[in-house]
Amino acid sequence: MKGIILAGGTGSRLRPATTSVSKQLLPVYDKPMIYYPLSVLMLADVRDILLITTPADLPLFQRLLSDGSQLGLDLKYATQPEPKGIPEAFLIGADHIAGDTTALVLGDNIFHGHGFSELLRRSIEALRGCVLFGYPVDDPGRYGVGLTDDAGRLVSIEEKPVAPPSNRAVTGLYFYDSDVVEIARSLRPSARGETEITDVNRAYIARGTAELVDLGRGFAWLDTGTPDALMQASQYLQTLQQRQGVRIACLEEIALRMGFIDAESCYRMGLALSNAPYGRYVMDVAAEHGGGPHAEVR
């Protein structure tokens, strides 16, 4: 499976904070926002990843993440000069996908939950068209809302419905088979002037090959689109990390635990950041797995 992170857009709702930098490079508590969607793909065991961003922001992402090899990834980059809809990611990334299955995650979506990696990998194994992920919300009228039949097949999606058929919002994480590129090519722009990801999903619904996996109790799906939402996400992560003593979306730790890198490589990356608590945490994790000086303590 190939991975795509769509990290474009203007971040207009977060200005002036995003006037000179991509929204996806803003900090969410102790790490850049882009770490969170990238961690999702890594947890799904997806290592061949295309990051799509604006031409102006591309060098900043390359400076942060390089080619991904330090994390055991193959990370490539492409540009989306202006927002033309989420499905454009499949056209920009057509050569990257190259007939394979695809995991697309939006660059401003944050997911967290126990057993998430196993859930993602089971969903990939069961992929027979598209797999979407639903999350229960109190205000479904703000989102695309999915409705399933008794067998779990997705039968409809309604965008911002006045009378929502369920409380399950469709999140910004999508798994597709190799037909997604041709489906994206067939779309026409909506009244907004952009192609719509809901139209891609409806094409799979029409084929009877769309599934909605519930992210229920114990999972979190966090929004970062406004200053208040960004602050709330940071506070949530701060509280969770301080109480549990673990760091969510720590890319070095995930790479180590997934077997992408060894403990020595992990330790060296932590050492390079050792002036910060994040770096010392990475060193501790590596030391627990036999990397670096074993006397390292937090």
Coordinates of C-alpha atoms in Angstrom, one line a residue:
M1 CA 0.0 0.0 0.0
K2 CA 1.2 3.5 -0.8
G3 CA 0.6 6.5 1.4
I4 CA -0.4 10.1 0.7
I5 CA -0.5 13.0 3.1
L6 CA -2.3 16.0 1.8
A7 CA -0.8 19.0 3.6
G8 CA -1.8 21.9 1.3
G9 CA -4.3 24.7 1.6
T10 CA -3.9 28.2 3.0
G11 CA -4.9 27.7 6.7
S12 CA -7.0 30.8 6.3
R13 CA -9.0 30.1 9.6
L14 CA -5.7 30.2 11.5
R15 CA -4.3 33.5 10.2
P16 CA -2.2 35.4 11.0
A17 CA -0.4 32.3 12.5
T18 CA -0.4 30.7 9.0
T19 CA 0.5 33.8 6.9
S20 CA 4.1 32.7 6.6
V21 CA 4.0 29.0 7.4
S22 CA 1.9 25.9 6.6
K23 CA -0.8 25.0 9.1
Q24 CA 0.6 21.5 9.1
L25 CA 3.9 22.8 10.5
L26 CA 2.4 24.6 13.5
P27 CA 3.0 22.9 16.8
V28 CA 0.3 20.8 18.4
Y29 CA 1.7 20.7 21.9
D30 CA 5.3 19.3 21.6
K31 CA 5.6 18.4 17.9
P32 CA 4.7 19.7 14.4
M33 CA 1.1 18.9 13.3
I34 CA 2.4 16.8 10.4
Y35 CA 3.9 14.3 12.8
Y36 CA 0.3 13.1 13.7
P37 CA -0.9 12.0 10.2
L38 CA 2.5 10.7 9.3
S39 CA 2.4 8.5 12.5
V40 CA -1.0 7.1 11.3
L41 CA 0.6 5.8 8.1
M42 CA 3.6 4.4 10.0
L43 CA 1.2 2.6 12.4
A44 CA -0.5 1.1 9.3
D45 CA 2.9 -0.2 8.2
V46 CA 2.9 2.1 5.2
R47 CA 6.4 3.2 4.4
D48 CA 6.3 4.5 0.8
I49 CA 4.7 8.0 1.3
L50 CA 4.0 11.0 -0.9
L51 CA 3.6 14.3 0.9
I52 CA 1.7 16.9 -1.1
T53 CA 2.0 20.6 -0.1
T54 CA 2.2 24.1 -1.6
P55 CA 5.3 25.2 -3.6
A56 CA 6.2 27.7 -0.9
D57 CA 6.0 25.2 2.0
L58 CA 7.7 22.3 0.2
P59 CA 11.3 23.3 1.3
L60 CA 10.1 23.6 5.0
F61 CA 8.7 20.0 5.0
Q62 CA 11.9 18.7 3.3
R63 CA 14.0 20.4 6.0
L64 CA 11.9 18.8 8.7
L65 CA 11.5 15.3 7.4
S66 CA 14.2 14.9 4.6
D67 CA 13.6 11.8 2.5
G68 CA 12.3 9.8 5.5
S69 CA 15.2 7.3 5.4
Q70 CA 16.2 8.2 9.0
L71 CA 12.8 6.7 10.0
G72 CA 13.0 3.8 7.6
L73 CA 10.6 5.5 5.2
D74 CA 10.7 6.4 1.5
L75 CA 9.3 9.9 1.6
K76 CA 8.7 11.8 -1.6
Y77 CA 7.2 15.3 -2.2
A78 CA 4.8 16.9 -4.7
T79 CA 3.1 20.3 -4.9
Q80 CA -0.5 21.4 -5.2
P81 CA -0.3 25.0 -6.2
E82 CA -3.9 25.8 -5.2
P83 CA -6.6 23.9 -3.5
K84 CA -8.7 22.0 -6.1
G85 CA -10.2 19.4 -3.8
I86 CA -9.0 16.4 -1.9
P87 CA -9.4 14.0 -4.9
E88 CA -6.7 15.9 -6.8
A89 CA -4.2 14.2 -4.5
F90 CA -4.8 11.0 -6.4
L91 CA -4.1 12.7 -9.7
I92 CA -1.0 14.4 -8.4
G93 CA 0.1 11.1 -6.9
A94 CA -0.9 8.8 -9.8
D95 CA 2.7 7.8 -10.6
H96 CA 3.4 7.3 -6.9
I97 CA 0.3 5.0 -6.6
A98 CA 1.2 3.1 -9.7
G99 CA -1.7 0.7 -9.6
D100 CA -1.3 -0.1 -5.9
T101 CA -3.8 0.4 -3.0
T102 CA -3.6 3.8 -1.3
A103 CA -4.0 5.3 2.2
L104 CA -4.8 9.0 2.2
V105 CA -4.7 11.0 5.4
L106 CA -5.3 14.7 5.7
G107 CA -2.4 16.7 7.1
D108 CA -4.5 18.3 9.9
N109 CA -6.2 15.2 11.3
I110 CA -5.1 13.8 14.6
F111 CA -6.0 10.2 15.6
H112 CA -5.3 8.3 18.8
G113 CA -6.5 5.2 20.4
H114 CA -5.4 1.9 22.0
G115 CA -5.0 -0.8 19.4
F116 CA -5.1 1.7 16.5
S117 CA -2.2 0.0 14.6
E118 CA -3.9 -3.4 14.7
L119 CA -7.2 -1.8 13.5
L120 CA -5.5 -0.1 10.6
R121 CA -3.7 -3.2 9.5
R122 CA -6.9 -5.3 9.7
S123 CA -8.7 -2.8 7.6
I124 CA -6.0 -2.9 5.0
E125 CA -6.2 -6.7 4.8
A126 CA -10.0 -6.5 4.4
L127 CA -9.8 -3.8 1.7
R128 CA -12.1 -4.6 -1.2
G129 CA -12.9 -1.2 -2.5
C130 CA -12.7 1.6 0.1
V131 CA -12.5 1.7 3.8
L132 CA -13.5 4.9 5.6
F133 CA -13.4 5.6 9.3
G134 CA -16.4 7.0 11.2
Y135 CA -16.3 8.8 14.5
P136 CA -19.3 9.7 16.8
V137 CA -19.8 13.4 17.2
D138 CA -22.3 15.6 18.9
D139 CA -22.8 17.9 15.9
P140 CA -22.9 15.6 12.8
G141 CA -24.5 18.4 10.8
R142 CA -21.0 19.9 10.4
Y143 CA -19.6 16.9 8.7
G144 CA -20.0 14.2 6.0
V145 CA -22.2 11.6 7.8
G146 CA -22.1 7.9 7.0
L147 CA -24.9 5.4 7.2
T148 CA -24.3 1.6 7.2
D149 CA -26.5 -1.4 6.8
D150 CA -26.6 -4.4 9.2
A151 CA -23.6 -6.0 7.5
G152 CA -21.5 -2.9 8.0
R153 CA -21.5 -1.8 4.4
L154 CA -21.7 1.9 3.8
V155 CA -24.9 2.7 2.0
S156 CA -24.9 6.5 2.0
I157 CA -23.0 9.7 2.9
E158 CA -24.7 13.0 3.4
E159 CA -22.7 16.2 3.5
K160 CA -23.6 18.6 6.3
P161 CA -27.2 17.2 6.6
V162 CA -29.9 19.2 8.2
A163 CA -31.4 15.9 9.6
P164 CA -28.3 13.6 10.1
P165 CA -29.1 9.9 9.5
S166 CA -26.5 9.0 12.2
N167 CA -23.9 10.6 14.4
R168 CA -20.9 9.1 12.6
A169 CA -18.8 11.7 10.9
V170 CA -16.5 10.5 8.2
T171 CA -12.9 11.4 9.2
G172 CA -9.9 12.4 7.1
L173 CA -8.4 8.9 6.7
Y174 CA -9.3 6.9 3.7
F175 CA -8.1 3.5 2.2
Y176 CA -8.8 2.8 -1.5
D177 CA -8.1 0.1 -4.0
S178 CA -6.3 0.9 -7.3
D179 CA -9.4 2.2 -9.0
V180 CA -9.3 5.4 -7.1
V181 CA -7.2 7.3 -9.6
E182 CA -9.6 6.7 -12.5
I183 CA -12.6 7.6 -10.2
A184 CA -10.9 10.8 -9.3
R185 CA -10.2 11.6 -13.0
S186 CA -13.9 11.2 -13.8
L187 CA -15.1 13.8 -11.2
R188 CA -16.4 17.2 -12.1
P189 CA -16.0 20.2 -9.7
S190 CA -18.8 21.0 -7.4
A191 CA -20.4 24.4 -6.9
R192 CA -17.4 25.2 -4.7
G193 CA -15.1 24.8 -7.8
E194 CA -13.4 21.8 -6.3
T195 CA -13.8 18.1 -6.7
E196 CA -15.2 16.4 -3.6
I197 CA -13.9 13.3 -1.7
T198 CA -17.6 12.5 -0.9
D199 CA -18.1 11.9 -4.7
V200 CA -15.2 9.4 -4.7
N201 CA -16.7 7.6 -1.8
R202 CA -20.2 7.6 -3.4
A203 CA -18.7 5.9 -6.4
Y204 CA -17.6 3.0 -4.2
I205 CA -21.0 3.0 -2.4
A206 CA -22.6 2.6 -5.8
R207 CA -20.4 -0.5 -6.4
G208 CA -21.3 -1.9 -3.0
T209 CA -17.6 -2.0 -2.0
A210 CA -17.5 0.8 0.7
E211 CA -17.0 0.0 4.4
L212 CA -17.2 2.3 7.4
V213 CA -15.1 1.3 10.3
D214 CA -16.2 2.8 13.6
L215 CA -13.6 4.6 15.8
G216 CA -15.7 4.3 18.9
R217 CA -15.0 4.3 22.7
G218 CA -11.4 4.8 23.5
F219 CA -10.4 6.6 20.3
A220 CA -9.9 10.3 19.7
W221 CA -10.2 12.2 16.4
L222 CA -9.1 15.8 16.9
D223 CA -9.8 18.9 14.8
T224 CA -7.1 21.6 14.4
G225 CA -8.8 24.0 12.0
T226 CA -9.4 26.9 14.3
P227 CA -7.3 28.6 17.0
D228 CA -9.6 27.2 19.7
A229 CA -9.5 23.7 18.2
L230 CA -5.8 23.8 17.9
M231 CA -5.4 24.8 21.6
Q232 CA -7.9 22.1 22.7
A233 CA -5.9 19.5 20.8
S234 CA -2.7 20.6 22.4
Q235 CA -4.2 20.5 25.9
Y236 CA -5.7 17.1 25.3
L237 CA -2.3 15.7 24.2
Q238 CA -0.5 17.5 27.0
T239 CA -2.8 15.9 29.6
L240 CA -2.6 12.5 28.1
Q241 CA 1.2 12.5 27.7
Q242 CA 1.9 13.8 31.2
R243 CA -0.5 11.3 32.8
Q244 CA 0.6 8.3 30.8
G245 CA 4.3 9.1 30.4
V246 CA 4.3 8.3 26.7
R247 CA 4.5 10.6 23.7
I248 CA 1.8 10.3 21.1
A249 CA 3.0 10.4 17.5
C250 CA 6.7 10.1 18.4
L251 CA 7.9 9.1 15.0
E252 CA 11.2 7.7 16.2
E253 CA 9.5 5.5 18.8
I254 CA 7.0 4.2 16.2
A255 CA 9.7 3.5 13.7
L256 CA 11.6 1.5 16.3
R257 CA 8.6 -0.5 17.5
M258 CA 7.5 -1.2 14.0
G259 CA 10.9 -2.5 13.1
F260 CA 11.7 0.2 10.6
I261 CA 14.9 1.2 12.4
D262 CA 17.2 -0.3 15.1
A263 CA 17.7 1.0 18.6
E264 CA 21.1 2.6 17.8
S265 CA 19.6 4.7 15.0
C266 CA 16.7 5.7 17.3
Y267 CA 19.2 6.7 20.0
R268 CA 21.2 8.9 17.7
M269 CA 18.1 10.8 16.6
G270 CA 17.1 11.3 20.2
L271 CA 20.7 12.5 21.0
A272 CA 20.4 15.2 18.3
L273 CA 17.4 16.6 20.1
S274 CA 18.7 16.0 23.6
N275 CA 18.2 19.6 24.7
A276 CA 14.5 19.1 24.5
P277 CA 12.4 16.7 26.6
Y278 CA 11.2 15.0 23.4
G279 CA 14.8 14.1 22.5
R280 CA 15.5 12.7 25.9
Y281 CA 12.3 10.6 25.7
V282 CA 13.5 9.1 22.4
M283 CA 16.9 8.3 24.0
D284 CA 15.1 6.6 26.9
V285 CA 12.9 4.5 24.5
A286 CA 16.0 3.5 22.5
A287 CA 17.9 2.6 25.6
E288 CA 15.1 0.3 26.7
H289 CA 15.6 -1.6 23.4
G290 CA 19.4 -1.8 23.8
G291 CA 20.4 1.4 22.1
G292 CA 23.0 3.9 23.4
P293 CA 24.2 4.1 27.0
H294 CA 22.0 1.8 29.1
A295 CA 22.3 4.1 32.1
E296 CA 20.3 6.8 30.4
V297 CA 17.5 8.0 32.7
R298 CA 14.7 10.5 32.2

